[in-house]
Amino acid sequence: MLNRLATLGQSSLNTLQKIGQSGLFLGGLIIRKPDFLKLWADLRHQLYFCGVLSCLIIIVSGLFIGMVVGLQGYHTLEKFGATTQLGQLLALSITRELGPVISALLFAGRAGSALTAEIGLMKATEQLVSMDMMGVDPIARVIYPRFLAGVIALPLLALIFSAVAIYGGYFIGVDWLGVDSGSFWSNMQVSVDFRADVVSGIIKSIVFAIVVVWIAVYEGFYCTPTAEGISQATTKTVVHASLAVLGLDFILTAMMIGSW
Amino acid sequence: MAKQRWVDISVGLFVLSGILALSVMAMKVSGVSRWSSNKSYHVTAEFADIGSLKVRSPVTIAGVKIGEVTRIELQSADLNAKVTMLLRQDKPIPFQDTSARILTQGLLGSNYISIVPGFDDDSKSAHAYLRDGDVIARTQEAMILENLIGQLLFNIKK
């Protein structure tokens, strides 16, 4: 009985310690003063890796999600004779929800897992320790550029996703199903507010970016430096980041709609 | 070296396409820059009841959108609603006899303002057309469906 109690206590202490450690880790990354001259070479390489190489999956999935929302929305709106409102349905659902959330999920799978695996392997092959030995701060040299690049790249990817998805829906709704092009755009423009819809979508994607990259670099930096440890850390990154994105999305939406 | 250059160019393209997507979202999707301030002007009108008129509701002439509502406030003296709207400069509207009505799109649709232009018989006078800061004097309040039904029932009972 006491043994079980001790196990419970130990595991909760471990969890708390991990949460505190990751919080301190994020705090340290955020308050760090960036030295852009030194950082620039690493940053652009990481932007290429996180941003440019994720572009293809973002554009293709954005196109198909826009097309599917257009198709489904058309067939639902048709029952009410309101197919001219397709632009409104498409733009609101994509700028508010689908754009930030799905690009964050794809980013966690595409770039987050790779970040964890890369940093974990650096730790396993003792590159991080040897950097420390040479007087180079591994957080400044390895972690910080990756963190910054991810935080810059994901909001841009989410914007590209939304724009591509709206044109995908336009293609299906207007070119294929015959919704009038003028009412498609004008209903969209009347109902979409730049600050309330587009900007809140961007704020969401910035929050998602910080959370996803934070989980990815944290899991990589503190993983068990073995082959198994790296694989577990990579899995944890994808699972935790996806759950965090979906949970935070609900909280952020509640905050934005309830306007607290 | 060539590899590094390719990385730079593609990162530049990536950032550029992100900015391009932002401008698409701003202009094409939310229509932010349609009514820019240098080509438009503000006029106000006072209504006894605005129904469910909102900021950004359209302002039309003959059914064609020429502007939008930018501000709605309750006036403390008369307790009526003062509606400020932003209209496009390129279509001058006669000042005399112009009236503003609040109508509803369809039976259950949202409210919008319809401006009925007056006659421009003396277009040589100094104040022939609406200009910035003008007040549209003749207005007609929104028709509220519940009030109409109430009146109808009242008349039937008589």
PDB file of C-alpha atoms in Angstrom, chain A residues 44 48 51-52 55 91 95 153 156-157 159-160 162 166-167 185 188-189 192-194 202, chain B residues 4 6-8 10-11 14 17-18 21-22 24-32 34 56:
ATOM      1  CA  ARG A  44      18.209  31.382 -42.573  1.00  0.00           C
ATOM      2  CA  TYR A  48      14.814  27.046 -45.164  1.00  0.00           C
ATOM      3  CA  GLY A  51       9.596  26.994 -43.729  1.00  0.00           C
ATOM      4  CA  VAL A  52      10.530  26.393 -47.335  1.00  0.00           C
ATOM      5  CA  CYS A  55       5.677  24.750 -48.116  1.00  0.00           C
ATOM      6  CA  ALA A  91     -13.452  32.365 -45.579  1.00  0.00           C
ATOM      7  CA  THR A  95      -9.257  32.081 -41.540  1.00  0.00           C
ATOM      8  CA  ALA A 153       7.826  30.154 -40.185  1.00  0.00           C
ATOM      9  CA  LEU A 156       3.672  32.560 -42.599  1.00  0.00           C
ATOM     10  CA  LEU A 157       2.773  28.971 -43.466  1.00  0.00           C
ATOM     11  CA  LEU A 159      -1.269  32.528 -44.030  1.00  0.00           C
ATOM     12  CA  ILE A 160      -0.184  30.705 -47.184  1.00  0.00           C
ATOM     13  CA  SER A 162      -5.473  30.096 -45.776  1.00  0.00           C
ATOM     14  CA  ILE A 166      -9.714  30.054 -50.228  1.00  0.00           C
ATOM     15  CA  TYR A 167      -8.611  29.884 -53.849  1.00  0.00           C
ATOM     16  CA  TRP A 185     -16.200  37.665 -53.129  1.00  0.00           C
ATOM     17  CA  MET A 188     -16.939  37.178 -48.186  1.00  0.00           C
ATOM     18  CA  GLN A 189     -15.730  40.764 -47.901  1.00  0.00           C
ATOM     19  CA  VAL A 192     -14.951  38.863 -42.906  1.00  0.00           C
ATOM     20  CA  ASP A 193     -13.501  41.508 -40.637  1.00  0.00           C
ATOM     21  CA  PHE A 194      -9.743  42.013 -40.892  1.00  0.00           C
ATOM     22  CA  ILE A 202      -2.615  35.124 -37.075  1.00  0.00           C
TER      23      ILE A 202
ATOM     24  CA  GLN B   4      23.883  28.700 -49.892  1.00  0.00           C
ATOM     25  CA  TRP B   6      19.692  28.758 -53.322  1.00  0.00           C
ATOM     26  CA  VAL B   7      18.844  28.586 -49.614  1.00  0.00           C
ATOM     27  CA  ASP B   8      18.825  32.398 -49.433  1.00  0.00           C
ATOM     28  CA  SER B  10      14.147  30.230 -51.446  1.00  0.00           C
ATOM     29  CA  VAL B  11      13.887  31.701 -47.939  1.00  0.00           C
ATOM     30  CA  PHE B  14       9.038  31.965 -48.754  1.00  0.00           C
ATOM     31  CA  SER B  17       4.831  34.537 -50.426  1.00  0.00           C
ATOM     32  CA  GLY B  18       3.838  34.809 -46.755  1.00  0.00           C
ATOM     33  CA  ALA B  21      -0.773  35.731 -48.636  1.00  0.00           C
ATOM     34  CA  LEU B  22      -1.307  38.336 -45.893  1.00  0.00           C
ATOM     35  CA  VAL B  24      -4.540  38.582 -50.209  1.00  0.00           C
ATOM     36  CA  MET B  25      -6.219  37.958 -46.862  1.00  0.00           C
ATOM     37  CA  ALA B  26      -6.410  41.691 -46.159  1.00  0.00           C
ATOM     38  CA  MET B  27      -7.616  42.972 -49.520  1.00  0.00           C
ATOM     39  CA  LYS B  28      -9.364  40.154 -51.326  1.00  0.00           C
ATOM     40  CA  VAL B  29     -10.864  38.314 -48.351  1.00  0.00           C
ATOM     41  CA  SER B  30     -11.669  41.006 -45.804  1.00  0.00           C
ATOM     42  CA  GLY B  31     -11.873  43.944 -48.231  1.00  0.00           C
ATOM     43  CA  VAL B  32      -9.880  46.292 -46.008  1.00  0.00           C
ATOM     44  CA  ARG B  34     -11.779  49.145 -50.594  1.00  0.00           C
ATOM     45  CA  ARG B  56     -19.622  47.670 -41.699  1.00  0.00           C
TER      46      ARG B  56
END
